[in-house]
Every structure is written in structure tokens, then in C-alpha cells.
C-alpha positions as a printed Julia matrix, in Angstrom:
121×3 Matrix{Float64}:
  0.0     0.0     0.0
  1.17    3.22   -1.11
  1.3     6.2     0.84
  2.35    9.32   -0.65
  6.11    9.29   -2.19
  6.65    6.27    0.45
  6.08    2.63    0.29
  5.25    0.58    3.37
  7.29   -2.56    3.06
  5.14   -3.42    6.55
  2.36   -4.49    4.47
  3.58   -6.62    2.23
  6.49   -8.27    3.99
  5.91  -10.3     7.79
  8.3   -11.05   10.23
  8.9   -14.35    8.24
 10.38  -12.96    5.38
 13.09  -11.42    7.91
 13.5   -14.81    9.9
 14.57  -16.62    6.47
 16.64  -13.91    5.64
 18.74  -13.97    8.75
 18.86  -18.04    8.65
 19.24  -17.61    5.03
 22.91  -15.97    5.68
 23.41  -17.81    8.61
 23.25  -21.22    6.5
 25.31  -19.85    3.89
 28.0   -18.4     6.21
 28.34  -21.43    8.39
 28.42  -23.31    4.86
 31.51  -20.99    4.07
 33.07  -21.31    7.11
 32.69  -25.38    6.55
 33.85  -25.2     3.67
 37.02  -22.9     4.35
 38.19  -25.32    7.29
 37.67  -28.12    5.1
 40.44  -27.1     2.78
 42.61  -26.03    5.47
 41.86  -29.63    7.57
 43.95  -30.98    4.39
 46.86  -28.48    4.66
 48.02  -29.62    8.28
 50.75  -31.74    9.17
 49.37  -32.23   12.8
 46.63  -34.32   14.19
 45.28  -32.12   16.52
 44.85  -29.32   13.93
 43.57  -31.77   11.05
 41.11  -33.01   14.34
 39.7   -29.43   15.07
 39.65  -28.31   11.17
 37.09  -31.37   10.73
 35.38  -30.35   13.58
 34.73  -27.02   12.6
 34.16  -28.47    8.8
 31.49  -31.18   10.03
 29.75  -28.4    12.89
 29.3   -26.06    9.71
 27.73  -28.09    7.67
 25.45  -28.55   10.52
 24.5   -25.67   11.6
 24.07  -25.02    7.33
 21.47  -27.17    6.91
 19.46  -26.48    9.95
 19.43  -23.37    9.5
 18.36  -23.64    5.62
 15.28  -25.67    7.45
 14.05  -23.14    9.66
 14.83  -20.37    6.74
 12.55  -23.01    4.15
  9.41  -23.14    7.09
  9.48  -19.71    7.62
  9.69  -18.95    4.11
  6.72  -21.62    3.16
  4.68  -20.17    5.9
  4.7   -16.55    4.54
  2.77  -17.38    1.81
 -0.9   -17.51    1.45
 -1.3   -21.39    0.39
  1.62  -22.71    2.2
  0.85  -26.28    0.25
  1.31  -24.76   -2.75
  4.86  -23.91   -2.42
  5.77  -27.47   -2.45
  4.28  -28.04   -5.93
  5.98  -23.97   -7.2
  9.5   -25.55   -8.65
  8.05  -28.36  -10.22
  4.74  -26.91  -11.69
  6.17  -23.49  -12.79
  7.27  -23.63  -16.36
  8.87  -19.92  -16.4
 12.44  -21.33  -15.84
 13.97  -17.73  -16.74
 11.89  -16.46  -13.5
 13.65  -15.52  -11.13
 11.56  -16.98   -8.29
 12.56  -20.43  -10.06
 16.05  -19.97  -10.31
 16.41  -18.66   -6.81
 13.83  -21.58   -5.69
 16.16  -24.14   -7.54
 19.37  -22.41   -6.02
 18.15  -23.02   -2.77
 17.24  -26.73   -3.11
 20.65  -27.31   -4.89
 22.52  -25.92   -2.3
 20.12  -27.27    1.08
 20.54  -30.67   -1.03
 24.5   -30.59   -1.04
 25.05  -29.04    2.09
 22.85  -32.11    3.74
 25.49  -34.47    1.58
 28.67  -33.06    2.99
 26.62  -33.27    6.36
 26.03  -36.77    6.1
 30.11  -37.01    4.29
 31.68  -35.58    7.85
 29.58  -37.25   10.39
């Protein structure tokens, strides 16, 4: 809703959209920060470093895909027909949308992230 010169993003946009936001990044930087101590788990000569780098690694990847859950729920929630958002990806045959491609993105990468979960524990 419009008023004057200014637009109320209040209106259109729910706590929810900010929840998935913030677990959005959180996912992504934990995923980083996986990732990252990954490599550097296989550029140590000593055990206890190579020990805590996997750590770290495996604890990422963790928190990565939790957080993408809780980001996905309160996503799905926000909208009107929460049922339908299950059916969106597959149904929708715009694949040059962006609400595909950023759908797909986040399947792809909640789908990998759960792999290297399940490849550390």
C-alpha cells in the first residue's frame, strides 16, 4: 500500500520474510566457514589441527542445513497457500523467473550441504 512518495514494506512483507533472511545468511556463512576449514583440515601436518579443522568443517555443515530448514518453514509459511509452495519448482514452467532460479538455487545448495553433512559425520 502506497502512501504518498513512500512505500510501506510493513504491508507486504511479515516477520517471516526477515526470519529466512537472517537463517538464510546464517546457512550460507556457516556453509563458508565449513567449507574454508575443510580445505585447510587438508593443509596440516598435525593431528590435533587436522582433528579441530574437521570439527569445525562437520559443525558447519550442521548448523548449514538447519538453518536452511528453519529459513525453508518460515519462508513456506509466509505465503498464502503454504501447500502450494511445495508443488511452485516443479509446476512453474517460467524457468527464466527468477523466483525459479532462486527456488532451484536453494534446493541445490540445502541438497549438497545435507550431503557433505552426512560425508563428515
Amino acid at each position: 500500500m502506497a502512501h504518498g512518495v513512500f512505500w510501506d514494506p510493513s504491508v507486504h512483507w511479515g516477520i517471516q520474510i526477515a526470519i529466512y533472511l537472517f537463517f538464510g545468511g546464517l546457512g550460507g556463512g556457516a556453509y563458508i566457514t565449513g567449507y574454508v576449514a575443510d580445505l585447510l583440515s587438508l593443509r596440516t601436518d598435525e593431528e590435533d589441527e587436522y582433528v579441530a579443522r574437521r570439527e569445525t568443517a562437520r559443525w558447519g555443515m550442521y548448523i548449514a542445513v538447519i538453518s536452511m530448514a528453519f529459513g525453508g518453514v518460515s519462508l513456506i509459511l509466509h505465503l498464502g497457500v503454504p501447500l502450494r509452495a511445495l508443488q511452485f519448482a516443479i509446476l512453474f514452467t517460467n524457468y527464466g523467473s527468477w523466483m525459479v532460479i532462486g527456488t532451484w538455487t536453494i534446493v541445490l545448495f540445502t541438497f549438497w550441504a545435507i550431503m557433505q553433512a552426512f560425508w563428515y559425520s
